[in-house]
Amino acid sequence: MTEDDWREIMEVNAFAPLRLIRAAYPQLKTAGGRVLIVSSVGGKVAVPHLGPYSMSKFASAGLGAALNAELARDGISVTTVLPALMQTGSPKNAVIKGDFEKEYAWFATLDNTPLVSMPADTAARQMVDALVRGDAETMIGLPALALKYAQALAPS
């Protein structure tokens, strides 16, 4: 990946949500609104071969935590969700460099494995539930929780 690749992914996954929230801030403050930031398990556990993605998702998770604390005084709640793989067809849109065929095959296989990935509608329901409950942050799916605890126990 080039530095431009890293910057582009940061723009999409970290700066775009920030800009959207800033633009909506007056309405959110008036309404006592709720914000949902969709990060990724990659925002807590670095994903091999996806360094730019992981960095951008760590940033989006940090953005959610910071804004949740800062915007609470204005009656705005921020929920950050960190889902595991979802069955969305995302491998078709992933930026893959290096050994494309091998990397794509690995990602596409995991994306369609029922115990590893979850249907998008199931993940969406869990995200909405977390938003309605007012959770500050929540992992979505058992693989996300398993990875979070595995990394806590064995960071390397």
mmCIF file of C-alpha atoms in Angstrom:
data_model
loop_
_atom_site.group_PDB
_atom_site.id
_atom_site.type_symbol
_atom_site.label_atom_id
_atom_site.label_comp_id
_atom_site.label_asym_id
_atom_site.label_seq_id
_atom_site.Cartn_x
_atom_site.Cartn_y
_atom_site.Cartn_z
ATOM 1 C CA MET A 1 0.000 0.000 0.000
ATOM 2 C CA THR A 2 1.193 3.492 -0.761
ATOM 3 C CA GLU A 3 0.903 6.401 1.625
ATOM 4 C CA ASP A 4 -1.873 7.743 -0.622
ATOM 5 C CA ASP A 5 -3.776 4.460 -0.091
ATOM 6 C CA TRP A 6 -3.462 4.917 3.677
ATOM 7 C CA ARG A 7 -4.657 8.527 3.466
ATOM 8 C CA GLU A 8 -7.642 7.666 1.261
ATOM 9 C CA ILE A 9 -8.854 4.995 3.672
ATOM 10 C CA MET A 10 -8.425 7.412 6.606
ATOM 11 C CA GLU A 11 -10.528 9.979 4.728
ATOM 12 C CA VAL A 12 -13.366 7.510 4.202
ATOM 13 C CA ASN A 13 -13.390 5.704 7.556
ATOM 14 C CA ALA A 14 -12.325 8.454 9.984
ATOM 15 C CA PHE A 15 -12.702 11.925 8.523
ATOM 16 C CA ALA A 16 -15.988 11.373 6.664
ATOM 17 C CA PRO A 17 -17.892 10.468 9.875
ATOM 18 C CA LEU A 18 -16.289 13.432 11.655
ATOM 19 C CA ARG A 19 -17.338 15.830 8.893
ATOM 20 C CA LEU A 20 -20.874 14.436 8.806
ATOM 21 C CA ILE A 21 -21.278 14.770 12.570
ATOM 22 C CA ARG A 22 -19.906 18.313 12.516
ATOM 23 C CA ALA A 23 -22.325 19.257 9.739
ATOM 24 C CA ALA A 24 -25.283 17.761 11.636
ATOM 25 C CA TYR A 25 -24.202 19.122 15.028
ATOM 26 C CA PRO A 26 -26.697 22.027 15.214
ATOM 27 C CA GLN A 27 -29.640 19.722 14.485
ATOM 28 C CA LEU A 28 -28.313 17.013 16.800
ATOM 29 C CA LYS A 29 -27.951 19.528 19.620
ATOM 30 C CA THR A 30 -31.451 20.915 19.109
ATOM 31 C CA ALA A 31 -33.025 17.458 18.990
ATOM 32 C CA GLY A 32 -30.832 15.750 21.600
ATOM 33 C CA GLY A 33 -29.818 13.378 18.836
ATOM 34 C CA ARG A 34 -28.033 10.085 18.623
ATOM 35 C CA VAL A 35 -25.052 9.256 16.458
ATOM 36 C CA LEU A 36 -24.043 5.791 15.294
ATOM 37 C CA ILE A 37 -20.463 5.247 14.146
ATOM 38 C CA VAL A 38 -19.883 1.926 12.433
ATOM 39 C CA SER A 39 -16.273 0.997 13.026
ATOM 40 C CA SER A 40 -15.074 -2.606 12.956
ATOM 41 C CA VAL A 41 -13.508 -5.278 15.108
ATOM 42 C CA GLY A 42 -10.490 -4.038 13.134
ATOM 43 C CA GLY A 43 -10.784 -0.930 15.313
ATOM 44 C CA LYS A 44 -9.766 -2.943 18.368
ATOM 45 C CA VAL A 45 -7.729 -5.793 16.883
ATOM 46 C CA ALA A 46 -5.362 -5.121 13.998
ATOM 47 C CA VAL A 47 -6.173 -7.272 10.995
ATOM 48 C CA PRO A 48 -3.149 -8.785 9.205
ATOM 49 C CA HIS A 49 -2.689 -7.543 5.637
ATOM 50 C CA LEU A 50 -5.174 -4.710 6.237
ATOM 51 C CA GLY A 51 -2.984 -2.121 7.958
ATOM 52 C CA PRO A 52 -4.614 0.975 6.433
ATOM 53 C CA TYR A 53 -8.078 -0.391 7.184
ATOM 54 C CA SER A 54 -7.150 -1.249 10.770
ATOM 55 C CA MET A 55 -5.578 2.156 11.357
ATOM 56 C CA SER A 56 -8.663 3.924 10.009
ATOM 57 C CA LYS A 57 -11.002 1.807 12.126
ATOM 58 C CA PHE A 58 -8.905 2.405 15.272
ATOM 59 C CA ALA A 59 -9.328 6.106 14.448
ATOM 60 C CA SER A 60 -13.101 5.787 14.000
ATOM 61 C CA ALA A 61 -13.411 3.929 17.319
ATOM 62 C CA GLY A 62 -11.369 6.676 19.000
ATOM 63 C CA LEU A 63 -13.539 9.309 17.337
ATOM 64 C CA GLY A 64 -16.643 7.653 18.747
ATOM 65 C CA ALA A 65 -15.204 7.467 22.261
ATOM 66 C CA ALA A 66 -14.043 11.089 22.179
ATOM 67 C CA LEU A 67 -17.293 12.457 20.771
ATOM 68 C CA ASN A 68 -19.394 10.413 23.179
ATOM 69 C CA ALA A 69 -17.618 12.143 26.065
ATOM 70 C CA GLU A 70 -17.550 15.597 24.477
ATOM 71 C CA LEU A 71 -21.092 15.745 23.093
ATOM 72 C CA ALA A 72 -22.864 14.322 26.156
ATOM 73 C CA ARG A 73 -23.045 17.815 27.663
ATOM 74 C CA ASP A 74 -25.147 18.820 24.644
ATOM 75 C CA GLY A 75 -27.526 15.886 25.057
ATOM 76 C CA ILE A 76 -26.054 14.002 22.097
ATOM 77 C CA SER A 77 -25.199 10.343 22.543
ATOM 78 C CA VAL A 78 -22.646 8.587 20.366
ATOM 79 C CA THR A 79 -22.666 4.830 19.907
ATOM 80 C CA THR A 80 -19.700 3.117 18.261
ATOM 81 C CA VAL A 81 -20.274 -0.399 16.990
ATOM 82 C CA LEU A 82 -17.447 -2.765 16.163
ATOM 83 C CA PRO A 83 -18.826 -5.594 14.037
ATOM 84 C CA ALA A 84 -16.968 -8.670 12.901
ATOM 85 C CA LEU A 85 -17.222 -9.766 9.278
ATOM 86 C CA MET A 86 -20.653 -9.308 7.786
ATOM 87 C CA GLN A 87 -22.061 -11.024 4.727
ATOM 88 C CA THR A 88 -22.209 -7.922 2.559
ATOM 89 C CA GLY A 89 -20.120 -8.895 -0.447
ATOM 90 C CA SER A 90 -17.376 -6.555 0.763
ATOM 91 C CA PRO A 91 -14.489 -8.611 -0.703
ATOM 92 C CA LYS A 92 -15.514 -7.284 -4.132
ATOM 93 C CA ASN A 93 -14.819 -3.738 -2.917
ATOM 94 C CA ALA A 94 -11.734 -4.329 -0.775
ATOM 95 C CA VAL A 95 -8.485 -2.717 -1.823
ATOM 96 C CA ILE A 96 -6.060 -5.614 -2.044
ATOM 97 C CA LYS A 97 -2.454 -5.262 -3.079
ATOM 98 C CA GLY A 98 0.305 -7.831 -3.102
ATOM 99 C CA ASP A 99 -0.736 -11.427 -3.837
ATOM 100 C CA PHE A 100 -4.244 -10.472 -4.972
ATOM 101 C CA GLU A 101 -5.595 -13.950 -5.716
ATOM 102 C CA LYS A 102 -4.459 -15.427 -2.391
ATOM 103 C CA GLU A 103 -5.643 -12.438 -0.315
ATOM 104 C CA TYR A 104 -8.991 -12.221 -2.131
ATOM 105 C CA ALA A 105 -9.640 -15.961 -1.772
ATOM 106 C CA TRP A 106 -8.963 -15.772 1.988
ATOM 107 C CA PHE A 107 -11.222 -12.740 2.484
ATOM 108 C CA ALA A 108 -14.037 -14.027 0.234
ATOM 109 C CA THR A 109 -14.047 -17.386 2.023
ATOM 110 C CA LEU A 110 -14.279 -15.817 5.489
ATOM 111 C CA ASP A 111 -16.970 -13.392 4.293
ATOM 112 C CA ASN A 112 -19.245 -16.323 3.445
ATOM 113 C CA THR A 113 -18.504 -18.609 6.397
ATOM 114 C CA PRO A 114 -21.577 -18.655 8.680
ATOM 115 C CA LEU A 115 -19.771 -19.068 12.019
ATOM 116 C CA VAL A 116 -17.196 -16.394 11.124
ATOM 117 C CA SER A 117 -19.402 -13.818 9.421
ATOM 118 C CA MET A 118 -22.970 -12.766 10.104
ATOM 119 C CA PRO A 119 -25.856 -11.756 7.872
ATOM 120 C CA ALA A 120 -25.960 -7.998 7.330
ATOM 121 C CA ASP A 121 -29.569 -7.721 8.535
ATOM 122 C CA THR A 122 -28.671 -9.414 11.837
ATOM 123 C CA ALA A 123 -25.740 -7.063 12.329
ATOM 124 C CA ALA A 124 -27.900 -4.049 11.446
ATOM 125 C CA ARG A 125 -30.517 -5.053 14.031
ATOM 126 C CA GLN A 126 -27.828 -5.366 16.716
ATOM 127 C CA MET A 127 -26.428 -1.952 15.739
ATOM 128 C CA VAL A 128 -29.835 -0.291 15.996
ATOM 129 C CA ASP A 129 -30.454 -2.016 19.334
ATOM 130 C CA ALA A 130 -27.143 -0.653 20.684
ATOM 131 C CA LEU A 131 -28.052 2.832 19.471
ATOM 132 C CA VAL A 132 -31.498 2.695 21.084
ATOM 133 C CA ARG A 133 -30.016 1.426 24.371
ATOM 134 C CA GLY A 134 -27.508 4.271 24.267
ATOM 135 C CA ASP A 135 -24.455 2.018 24.474
ATOM 136 C CA ALA A 136 -21.220 3.963 24.163
ATOM 137 C CA GLU A 137 -19.507 1.050 22.396
ATOM 138 C CA THR A 138 -20.413 -2.507 21.555
ATOM 139 C CA MET A 139 -18.873 -5.430 19.716
ATOM 140 C CA ILE A 140 -21.212 -7.042 17.180
ATOM 141 C CA GLY A 141 -21.023 -10.806 16.724
ATOM 142 C CA LEU A 142 -19.309 -13.565 18.668
ATOM 143 C CA PRO A 143 -16.159 -13.537 16.493
ATOM 144 C CA ALA A 144 -15.649 -9.859 17.391
ATOM 145 C CA LEU A 145 -15.884 -10.612 21.100
ATOM 146 C CA ALA A 146 -13.611 -13.627 20.753
ATOM 147 C CA LEU A 147 -10.961 -11.569 18.929
ATOM 148 C CA LYS A 148 -11.183 -8.780 21.497
ATOM 149 C CA TYR A 149 -10.585 -11.169 24.405
ATOM 150 C CA ALA A 150 -7.953 -13.190 22.531
ATOM 151 C CA GLN A 151 -5.934 -10.049 21.908
ATOM 152 C CA ALA A 152 -6.336 -8.944 25.546
ATOM 153 C CA LEU A 153 -4.949 -12.304 26.682
ATOM 154 C CA ALA A 154 -2.244 -12.589 24.011
ATOM 155 C CA PRO A 155 -1.510 -9.178 22.438
ATOM 156 C CA SER A 156 1.234 -10.506 20.191
#
